Coordinates of C-alpha atoms in Angstrom, one line a residue:
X1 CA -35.5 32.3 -58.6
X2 CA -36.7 28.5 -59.0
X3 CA -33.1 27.5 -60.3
X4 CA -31.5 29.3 -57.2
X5 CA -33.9 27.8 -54.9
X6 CA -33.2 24.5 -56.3
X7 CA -29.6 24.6 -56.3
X8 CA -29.8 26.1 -52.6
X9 CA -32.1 22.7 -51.3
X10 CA -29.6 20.3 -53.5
X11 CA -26.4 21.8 -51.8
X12 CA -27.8 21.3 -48.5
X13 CA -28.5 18.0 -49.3
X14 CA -25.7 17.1 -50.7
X15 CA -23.8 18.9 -47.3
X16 CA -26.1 16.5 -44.9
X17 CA -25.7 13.3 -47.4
X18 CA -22.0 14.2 -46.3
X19 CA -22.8 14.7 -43.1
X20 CA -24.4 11.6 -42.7
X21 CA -21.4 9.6 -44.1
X22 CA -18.9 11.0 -42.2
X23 CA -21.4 10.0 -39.2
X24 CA -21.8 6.6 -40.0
X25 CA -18.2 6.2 -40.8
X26 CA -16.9 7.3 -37.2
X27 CA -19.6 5.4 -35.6
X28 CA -18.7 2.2 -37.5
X29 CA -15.2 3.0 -36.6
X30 CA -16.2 3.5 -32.5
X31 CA -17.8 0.3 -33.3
X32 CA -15.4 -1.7 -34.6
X33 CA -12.8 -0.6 -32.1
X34 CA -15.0 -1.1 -28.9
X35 CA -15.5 -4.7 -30.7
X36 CA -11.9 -5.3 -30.6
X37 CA -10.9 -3.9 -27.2
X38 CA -14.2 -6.1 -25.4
X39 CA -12.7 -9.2 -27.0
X40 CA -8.9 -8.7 -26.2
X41 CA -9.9 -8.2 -22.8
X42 CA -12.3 -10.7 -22.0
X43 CA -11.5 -13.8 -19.6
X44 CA -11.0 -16.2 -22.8
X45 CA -7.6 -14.3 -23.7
X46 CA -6.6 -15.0 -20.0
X47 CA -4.7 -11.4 -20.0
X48 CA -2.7 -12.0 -23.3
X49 CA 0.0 -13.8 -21.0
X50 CA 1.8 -16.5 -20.9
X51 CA -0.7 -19.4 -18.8
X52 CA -3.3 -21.0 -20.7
X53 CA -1.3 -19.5 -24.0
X54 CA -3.4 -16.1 -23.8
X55 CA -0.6 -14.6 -26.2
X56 CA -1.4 -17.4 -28.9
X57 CA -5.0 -17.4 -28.9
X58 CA -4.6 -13.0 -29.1
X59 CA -2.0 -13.2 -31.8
X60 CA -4.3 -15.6 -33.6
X61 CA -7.2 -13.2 -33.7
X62 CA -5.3 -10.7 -34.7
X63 CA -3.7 -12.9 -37.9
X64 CA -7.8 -13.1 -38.4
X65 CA -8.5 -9.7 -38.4
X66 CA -5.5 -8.8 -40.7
X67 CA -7.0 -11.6 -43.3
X68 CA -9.8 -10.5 -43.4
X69 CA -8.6 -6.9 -43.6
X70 CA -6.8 -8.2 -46.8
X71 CA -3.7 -7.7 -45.9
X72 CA -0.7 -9.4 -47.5
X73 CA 1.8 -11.4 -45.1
X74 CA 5.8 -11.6 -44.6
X75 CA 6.9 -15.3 -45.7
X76 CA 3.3 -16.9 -45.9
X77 CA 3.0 -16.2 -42.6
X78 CA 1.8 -13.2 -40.6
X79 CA 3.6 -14.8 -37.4
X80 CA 7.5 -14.3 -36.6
X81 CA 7.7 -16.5 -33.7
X82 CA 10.5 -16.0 -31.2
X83 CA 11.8 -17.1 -27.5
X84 CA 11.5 -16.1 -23.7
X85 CA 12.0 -16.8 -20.6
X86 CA 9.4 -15.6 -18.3
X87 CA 8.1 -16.0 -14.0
X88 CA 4.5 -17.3 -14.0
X89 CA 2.2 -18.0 -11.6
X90 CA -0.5 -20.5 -12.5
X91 CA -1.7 -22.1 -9.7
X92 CA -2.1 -20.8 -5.8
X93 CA -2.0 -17.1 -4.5
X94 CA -3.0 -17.1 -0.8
X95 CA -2.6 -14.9 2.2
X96 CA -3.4 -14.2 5.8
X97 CA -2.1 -11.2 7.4
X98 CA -3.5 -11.9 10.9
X99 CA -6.5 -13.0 10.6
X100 CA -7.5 -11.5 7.6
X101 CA -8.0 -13.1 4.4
X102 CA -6.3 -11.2 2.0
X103 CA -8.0 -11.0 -1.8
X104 CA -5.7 -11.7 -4.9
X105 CA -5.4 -8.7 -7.3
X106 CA -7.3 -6.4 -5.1
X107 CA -5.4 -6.7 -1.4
X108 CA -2.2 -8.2 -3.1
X109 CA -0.4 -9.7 -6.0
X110 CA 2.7 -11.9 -6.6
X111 CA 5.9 -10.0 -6.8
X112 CA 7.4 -10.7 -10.6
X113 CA 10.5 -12.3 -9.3
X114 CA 8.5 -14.4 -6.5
X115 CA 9.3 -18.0 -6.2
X116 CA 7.2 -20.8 -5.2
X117 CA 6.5 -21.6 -1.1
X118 CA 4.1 -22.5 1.5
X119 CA 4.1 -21.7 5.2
X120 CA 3.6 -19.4 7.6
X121 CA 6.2 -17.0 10.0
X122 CA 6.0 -14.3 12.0
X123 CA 6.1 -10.6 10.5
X124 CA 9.5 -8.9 10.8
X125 CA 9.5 -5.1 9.7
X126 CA 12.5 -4.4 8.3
X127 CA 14.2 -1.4 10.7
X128 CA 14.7 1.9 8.6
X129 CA 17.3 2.8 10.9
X130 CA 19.3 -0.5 10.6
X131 CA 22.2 0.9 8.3
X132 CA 22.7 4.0 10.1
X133 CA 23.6 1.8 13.1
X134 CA 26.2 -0.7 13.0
X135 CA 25.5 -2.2 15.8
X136 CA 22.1 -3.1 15.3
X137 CA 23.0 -4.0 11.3
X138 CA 25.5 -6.8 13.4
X139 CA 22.9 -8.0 15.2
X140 CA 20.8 -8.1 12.0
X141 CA 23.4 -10.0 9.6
X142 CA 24.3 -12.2 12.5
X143 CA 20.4 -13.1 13.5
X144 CA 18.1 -16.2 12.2
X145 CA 15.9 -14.7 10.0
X146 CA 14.5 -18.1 8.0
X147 CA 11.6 -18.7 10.0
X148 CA 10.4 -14.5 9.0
X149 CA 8.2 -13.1 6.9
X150 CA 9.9 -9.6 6.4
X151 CA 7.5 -6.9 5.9
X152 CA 9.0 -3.3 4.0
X153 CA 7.8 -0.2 2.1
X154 CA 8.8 -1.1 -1.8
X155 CA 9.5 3.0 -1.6
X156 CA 12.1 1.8 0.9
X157 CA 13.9 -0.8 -0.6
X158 CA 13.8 1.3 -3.8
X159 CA 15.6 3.8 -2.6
X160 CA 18.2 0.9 -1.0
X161 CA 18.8 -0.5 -4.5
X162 CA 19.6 2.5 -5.5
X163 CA 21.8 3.4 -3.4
X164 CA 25.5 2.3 -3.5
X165 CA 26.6 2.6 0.1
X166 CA 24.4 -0.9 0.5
X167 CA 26.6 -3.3 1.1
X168 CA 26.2 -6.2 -0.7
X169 CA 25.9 -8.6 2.5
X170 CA 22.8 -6.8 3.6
X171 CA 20.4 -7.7 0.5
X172 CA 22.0 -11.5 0.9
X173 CA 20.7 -11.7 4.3
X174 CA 17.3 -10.5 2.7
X175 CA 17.1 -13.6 0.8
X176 CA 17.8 -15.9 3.9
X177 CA 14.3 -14.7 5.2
X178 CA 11.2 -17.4 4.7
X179 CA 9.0 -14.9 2.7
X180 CA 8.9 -11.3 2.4
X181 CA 5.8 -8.9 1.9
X182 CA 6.6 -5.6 0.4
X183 CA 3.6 -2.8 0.8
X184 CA 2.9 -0.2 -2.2
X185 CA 0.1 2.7 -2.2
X186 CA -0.9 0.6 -5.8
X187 CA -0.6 -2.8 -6.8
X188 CA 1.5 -3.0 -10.3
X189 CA 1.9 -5.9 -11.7
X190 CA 4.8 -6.9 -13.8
X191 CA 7.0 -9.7 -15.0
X192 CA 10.5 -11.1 -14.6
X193 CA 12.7 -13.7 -17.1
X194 CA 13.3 -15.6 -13.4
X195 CA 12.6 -16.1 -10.0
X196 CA 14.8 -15.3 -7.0
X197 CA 15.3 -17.6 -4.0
X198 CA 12.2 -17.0 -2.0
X199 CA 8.5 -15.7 -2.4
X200 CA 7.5 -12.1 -2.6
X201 CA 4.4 -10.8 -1.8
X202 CA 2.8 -7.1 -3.1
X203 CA 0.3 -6.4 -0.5
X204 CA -2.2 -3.0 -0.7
X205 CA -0.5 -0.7 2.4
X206 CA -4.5 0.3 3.0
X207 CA -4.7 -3.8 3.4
X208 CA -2.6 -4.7 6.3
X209 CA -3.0 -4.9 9.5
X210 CA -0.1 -3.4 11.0
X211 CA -1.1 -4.8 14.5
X212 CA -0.8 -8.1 13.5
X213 CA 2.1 -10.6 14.1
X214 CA 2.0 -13.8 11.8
X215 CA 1.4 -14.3 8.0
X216 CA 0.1 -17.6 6.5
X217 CA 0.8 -17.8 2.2
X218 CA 0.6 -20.6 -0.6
X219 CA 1.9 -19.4 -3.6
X220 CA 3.2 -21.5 -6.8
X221 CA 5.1 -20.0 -9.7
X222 CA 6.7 -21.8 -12.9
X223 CA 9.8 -20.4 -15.2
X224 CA 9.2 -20.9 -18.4
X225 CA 12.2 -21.3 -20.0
X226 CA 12.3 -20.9 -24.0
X227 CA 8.9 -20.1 -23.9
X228 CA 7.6 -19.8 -28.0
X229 CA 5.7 -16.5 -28.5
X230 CA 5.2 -14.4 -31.4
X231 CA 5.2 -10.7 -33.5
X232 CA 2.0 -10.7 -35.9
X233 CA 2.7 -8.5 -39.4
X234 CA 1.0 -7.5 -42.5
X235 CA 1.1 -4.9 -45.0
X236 CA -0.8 -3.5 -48.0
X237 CA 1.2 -2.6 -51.1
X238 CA 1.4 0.7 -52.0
X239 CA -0.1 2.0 -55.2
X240 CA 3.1 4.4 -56.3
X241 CA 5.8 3.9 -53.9
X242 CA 5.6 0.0 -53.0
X243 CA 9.2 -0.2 -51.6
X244 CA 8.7 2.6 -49.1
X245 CA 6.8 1.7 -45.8
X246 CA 4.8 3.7 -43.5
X247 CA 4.7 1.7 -40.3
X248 CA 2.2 1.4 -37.6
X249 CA 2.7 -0.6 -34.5
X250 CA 1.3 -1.5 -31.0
X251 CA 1.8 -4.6 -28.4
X252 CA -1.0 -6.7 -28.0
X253 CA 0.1 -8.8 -24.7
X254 CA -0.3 -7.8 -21.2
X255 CA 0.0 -9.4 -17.8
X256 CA -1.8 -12.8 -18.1
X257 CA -3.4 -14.3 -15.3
X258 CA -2.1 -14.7 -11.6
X259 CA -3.2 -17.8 -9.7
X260 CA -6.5 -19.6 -10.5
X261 CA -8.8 -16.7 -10.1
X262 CA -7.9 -12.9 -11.6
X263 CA -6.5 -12.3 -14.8
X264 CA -5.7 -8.7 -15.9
X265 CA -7.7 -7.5 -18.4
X266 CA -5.5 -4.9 -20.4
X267 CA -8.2 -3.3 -22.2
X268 CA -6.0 0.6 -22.5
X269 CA -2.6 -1.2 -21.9
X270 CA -2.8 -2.4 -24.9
X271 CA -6.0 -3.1 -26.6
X272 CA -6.4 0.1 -27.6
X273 CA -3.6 0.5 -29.3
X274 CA -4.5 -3.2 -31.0
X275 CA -7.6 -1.9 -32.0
X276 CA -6.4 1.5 -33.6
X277 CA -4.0 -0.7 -35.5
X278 CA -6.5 -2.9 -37.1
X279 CA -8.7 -0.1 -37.6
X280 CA -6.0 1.7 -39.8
X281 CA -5.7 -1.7 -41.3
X282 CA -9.4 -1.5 -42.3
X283 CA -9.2 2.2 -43.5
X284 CA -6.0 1.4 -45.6
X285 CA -7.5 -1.4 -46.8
X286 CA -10.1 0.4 -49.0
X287 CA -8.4 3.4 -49.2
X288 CA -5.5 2.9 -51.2
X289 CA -2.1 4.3 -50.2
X290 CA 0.6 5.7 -52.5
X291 CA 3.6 4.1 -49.9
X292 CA 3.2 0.7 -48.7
X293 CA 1.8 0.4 -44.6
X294 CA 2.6 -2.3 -42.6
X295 CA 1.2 -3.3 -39.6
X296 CA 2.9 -4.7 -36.5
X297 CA 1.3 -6.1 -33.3
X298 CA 4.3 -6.8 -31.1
X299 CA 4.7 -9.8 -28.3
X300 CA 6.9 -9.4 -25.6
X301 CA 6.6 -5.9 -24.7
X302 CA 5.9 -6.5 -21.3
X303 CA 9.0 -8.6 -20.9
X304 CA 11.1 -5.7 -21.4
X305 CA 10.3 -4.9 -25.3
X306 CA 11.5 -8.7 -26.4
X307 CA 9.5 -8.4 -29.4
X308 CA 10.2 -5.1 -30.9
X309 CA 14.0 -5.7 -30.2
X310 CA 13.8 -9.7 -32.1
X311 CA 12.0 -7.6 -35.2
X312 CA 14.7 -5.0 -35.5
X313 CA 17.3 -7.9 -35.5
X314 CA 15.4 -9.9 -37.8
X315 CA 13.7 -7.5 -39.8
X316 CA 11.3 -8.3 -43.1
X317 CA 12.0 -5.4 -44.9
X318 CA 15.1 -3.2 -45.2
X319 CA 14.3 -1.1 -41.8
X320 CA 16.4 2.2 -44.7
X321 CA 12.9 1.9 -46.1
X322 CA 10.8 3.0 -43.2
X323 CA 9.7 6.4 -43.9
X324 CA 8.0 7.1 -40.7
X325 CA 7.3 4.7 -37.9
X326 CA 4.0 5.5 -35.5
X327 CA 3.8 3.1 -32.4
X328 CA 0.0 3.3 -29.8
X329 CA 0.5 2.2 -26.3
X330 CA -2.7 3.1 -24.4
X331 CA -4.6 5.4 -26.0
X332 CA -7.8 4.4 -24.8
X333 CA -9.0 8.4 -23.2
X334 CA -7.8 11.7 -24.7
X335 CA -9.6 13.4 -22.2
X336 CA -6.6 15.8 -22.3
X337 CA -4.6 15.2 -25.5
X338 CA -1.5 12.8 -26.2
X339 CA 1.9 13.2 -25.7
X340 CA 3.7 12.5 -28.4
X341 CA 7.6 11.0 -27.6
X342 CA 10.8 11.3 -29.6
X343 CA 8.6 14.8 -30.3
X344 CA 11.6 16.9 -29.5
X345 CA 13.8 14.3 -31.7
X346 CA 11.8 14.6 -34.7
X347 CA 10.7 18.1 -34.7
X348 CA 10.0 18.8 -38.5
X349 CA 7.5 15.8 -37.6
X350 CA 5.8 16.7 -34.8
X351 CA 5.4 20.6 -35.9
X352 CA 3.6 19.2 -38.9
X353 CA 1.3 16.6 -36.7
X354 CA 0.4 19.3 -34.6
X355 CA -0.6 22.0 -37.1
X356 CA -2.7 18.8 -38.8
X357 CA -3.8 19.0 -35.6
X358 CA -4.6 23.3 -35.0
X359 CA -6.1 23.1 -38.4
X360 CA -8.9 20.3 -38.0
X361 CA -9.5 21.0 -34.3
X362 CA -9.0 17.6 -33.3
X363 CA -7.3 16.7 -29.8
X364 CA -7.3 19.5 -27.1
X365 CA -3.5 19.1 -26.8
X366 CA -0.5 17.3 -28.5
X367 CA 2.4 17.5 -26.1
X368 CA 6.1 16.9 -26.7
X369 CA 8.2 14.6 -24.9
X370 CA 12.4 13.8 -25.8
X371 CA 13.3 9.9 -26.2
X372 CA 12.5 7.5 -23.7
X373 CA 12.9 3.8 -24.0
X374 CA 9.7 2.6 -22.4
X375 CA 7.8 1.3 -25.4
X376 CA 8.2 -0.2 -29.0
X377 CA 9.4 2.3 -31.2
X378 CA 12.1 2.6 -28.9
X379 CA 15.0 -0.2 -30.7
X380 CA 13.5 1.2 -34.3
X381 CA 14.8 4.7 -33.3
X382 CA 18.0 3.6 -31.9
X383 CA 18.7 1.8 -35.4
X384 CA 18.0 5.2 -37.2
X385 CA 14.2 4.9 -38.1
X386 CA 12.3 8.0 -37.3
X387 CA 9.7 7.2 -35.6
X388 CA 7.1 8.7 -32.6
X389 CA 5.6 6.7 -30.0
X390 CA 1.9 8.5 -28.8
X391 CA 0.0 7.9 -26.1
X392 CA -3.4 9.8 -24.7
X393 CA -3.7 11.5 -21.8
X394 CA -7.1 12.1 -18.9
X395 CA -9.5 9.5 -17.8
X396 CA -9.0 6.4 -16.0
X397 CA -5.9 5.8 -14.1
X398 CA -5.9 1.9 -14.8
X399 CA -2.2 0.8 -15.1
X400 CA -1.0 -3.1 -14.8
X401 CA -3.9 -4.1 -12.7
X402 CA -6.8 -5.5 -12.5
X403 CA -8.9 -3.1 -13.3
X404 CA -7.8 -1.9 -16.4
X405 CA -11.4 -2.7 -18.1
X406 CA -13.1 -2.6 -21.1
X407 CA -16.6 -1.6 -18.9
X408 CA -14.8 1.5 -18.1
X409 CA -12.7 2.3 -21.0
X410 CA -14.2 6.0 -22.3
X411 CA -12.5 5.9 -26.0
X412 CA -12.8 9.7 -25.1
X413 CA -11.1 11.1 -28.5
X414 CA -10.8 7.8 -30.4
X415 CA -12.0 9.2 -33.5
X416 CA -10.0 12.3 -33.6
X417 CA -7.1 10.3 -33.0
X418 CA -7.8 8.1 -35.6
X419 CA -8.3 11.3 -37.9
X420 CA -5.0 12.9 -37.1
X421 CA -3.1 9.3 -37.5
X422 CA -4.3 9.2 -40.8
X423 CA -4.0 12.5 -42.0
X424 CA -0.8 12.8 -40.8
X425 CA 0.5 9.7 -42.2
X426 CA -1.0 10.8 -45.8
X427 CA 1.1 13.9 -45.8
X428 CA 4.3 11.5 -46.5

């Protein structure tokens, strides 16, 4: 009875020494990741854009963290550097609808393709009716619009650009105008290789004044032409199968600043998925894998996935010895699940992520999606690597603005995520 009693106190303490590790392990792992994500989006990286070089000083910490991580670099170098051509806006963002002082990132934000310009005109809404009505489009191509500020629904125009029984004279006369203000129910930002002929102005519809009649705006902008910017990539060496790579990527830049005063912060879109990355980095590195892993943080996505795209063209290993390619954009909540794109492609995949998934009662949902060429993984797919790209779903609604936050960031199923990444990647 004493030998059966003292087996039954070891085994419980050998199940809550276990316990206790696997505890401290996730909260190191919350820890480390909230460490990442508060320094990616703080002021210093100025938005991981393209003023004050907030994509260098990022990439840089990132080449830190995978040195320290011990992981081994491409070249001598864990920087493939490459060029763009991008629409910034360093300097002045001001405007007066009426007399109201508009704020920057919360009332309104530069249009991507905005050019620079001072002045001030009076509001003309652009008529919806004006192409159903030839007369009235006559009187419009044939009028002085230069000393306007034309005011429009982006839904509106949208749907104009889409269309093809627009004819091409109408959107020239658009460019005559002195300014133009375009109203959206949410401010996105975005960015553009270069600048059209006048400035554009994103304004908050719950922002303007409708009643008014004059506009006042300084706004500056510079087009960087061969701008140098950068990949960031490391590997460890597997243990059995060195020439065969597992491959984990994310972006790590984001929409910079805008004018002297906001930047945007970026801390889901994508610090998350930076931090995941380096996380796995850590884990790898002290947990040996049989396959090699490397690690790619990716510039350039928000240019139109410039980064992803040089890499596949200039790749530094053969991409026929990818096994599996797993690229994070956002996945900063989990509140309900991830999706999980190319799902659909990749079925064998997928069926096995999710029945990882079933089995350790990990995410609430993983949902399947077909292809879709709207992050990373997308150019690796389209040159025959297999590959998913996953994002989490729920929480915070924070898309290409300012308040995209580390402060408000819930992590909600971080470590589950983390747990079904790596499980999933061990079963190759």
């Amino acid at each position: 009875m004493k030998y059966t009693h003292l087996r039954f106190v070891l085994s419980i303490a050998i199940g809550m020494s276990c316990f206790m590790a696997q505890a401290q392990q996730a909260s190191a792992l919350l820890a480390g990741a909230k460490k990442t994500i508060q320094a990616l989006a703080a002021p210093e990286m100025h938005g991981r854009g393209y003023i004050k070089n907030g994509d260098k000083i990022a990439a840089e910490f990132i080449g830190q963290a995978f040195e320290k991580a011990g992981l081994k670099a491409f070249n001598d170098s864990y920087f493939q550097k490459f060029p763009i051509n991008i629409n910034v806006f360093p300097r002045r963002m001001r405007l007066r609808i009426g007399g109201k002082k508009l704020k920057p990132g919360i009332d309104f934000i530069i249009h991507p393709t905005s050019k620079k310009g001072k002045g001030r005109g009076k509001l003309r809404w652009l008529d919806t009716l004006l192409l159903q009505e030839p007369t009235r489009l006559k009187s419009f191509l044939t009028s002085n619009i230069s000393k306007n500020i034309l005011v429009y629904k982006a839904t509106y125009m949208r749907k104009l650009r889409q269309s093809n029984k627009v004819p091409k004279k109408f959107f020239d006369k658009l460019q005559e105008s002195k300014a133009a203000i375009e109203l959206h129910t949410k401010l996105t930002a975005g960015f553009a290789s270069k600048p059209v002929n006048r400035p554009i102005l994103m304004v908050q519809t719950s922002s303007f004044d409708i009643t008014a009649r004059r506009a006042k705006f300084a706004i500056d902008n510079k087009h960087l032409q061969r701008y140098t910017t950068q990949n960031v990539i490391g590997y460890i060496e597997g243990q059995h199968e060195p020439d065969s790579f597992m491959v984990f990527t994310a972006h790590y830049d984001h929409m910079g600043r805008m004018g002297k005063r906001i930047y945007f912060p970026g801390a889901n879109d994508n610090a998350s998925g930076i931090a995941l990355l380096l996380e796995l980095a850590k884990y790898y590195s002290q947990n040996k894998p049989k396959h090699s892993m490397m690690f790619i943080a990716f510039g350039a996505e928000e240019v139109g996935l410039i980064g992803s795209y040089y890499y596949v063209k200039n790749p530094t290993i053969d991409l026929g010895n990818i096994k599996f390619l797993v690229n994070f954009d956002m996945v900063g909540t989990g509140d309900d699940g991830i999706k999980v794109v190319n799902g659909s492609v990749y079925r064998k995949e997928f069926d096995r992520l999710t029945a990882i998934n079933q089995k350790k009662k990990l995410l609430p949902d993983v949902k399947i999606r077909g292809r879709a060429p709207i992050s990373d993984h997308y150019f690796f797919t389209q040159n025959g690597v297999p590959g998913f790209y996953i994002y989490t779903l729920g929480g915070i609604k924070a898309y290409h603005d300012i308040f995209d936050r580390y402060e408000t960031l819930p992590l909600t199923k971080f470590e589950q995520f983390f747990k079904l990444i790596t499980t999933f990647a061990d079963s190759f």
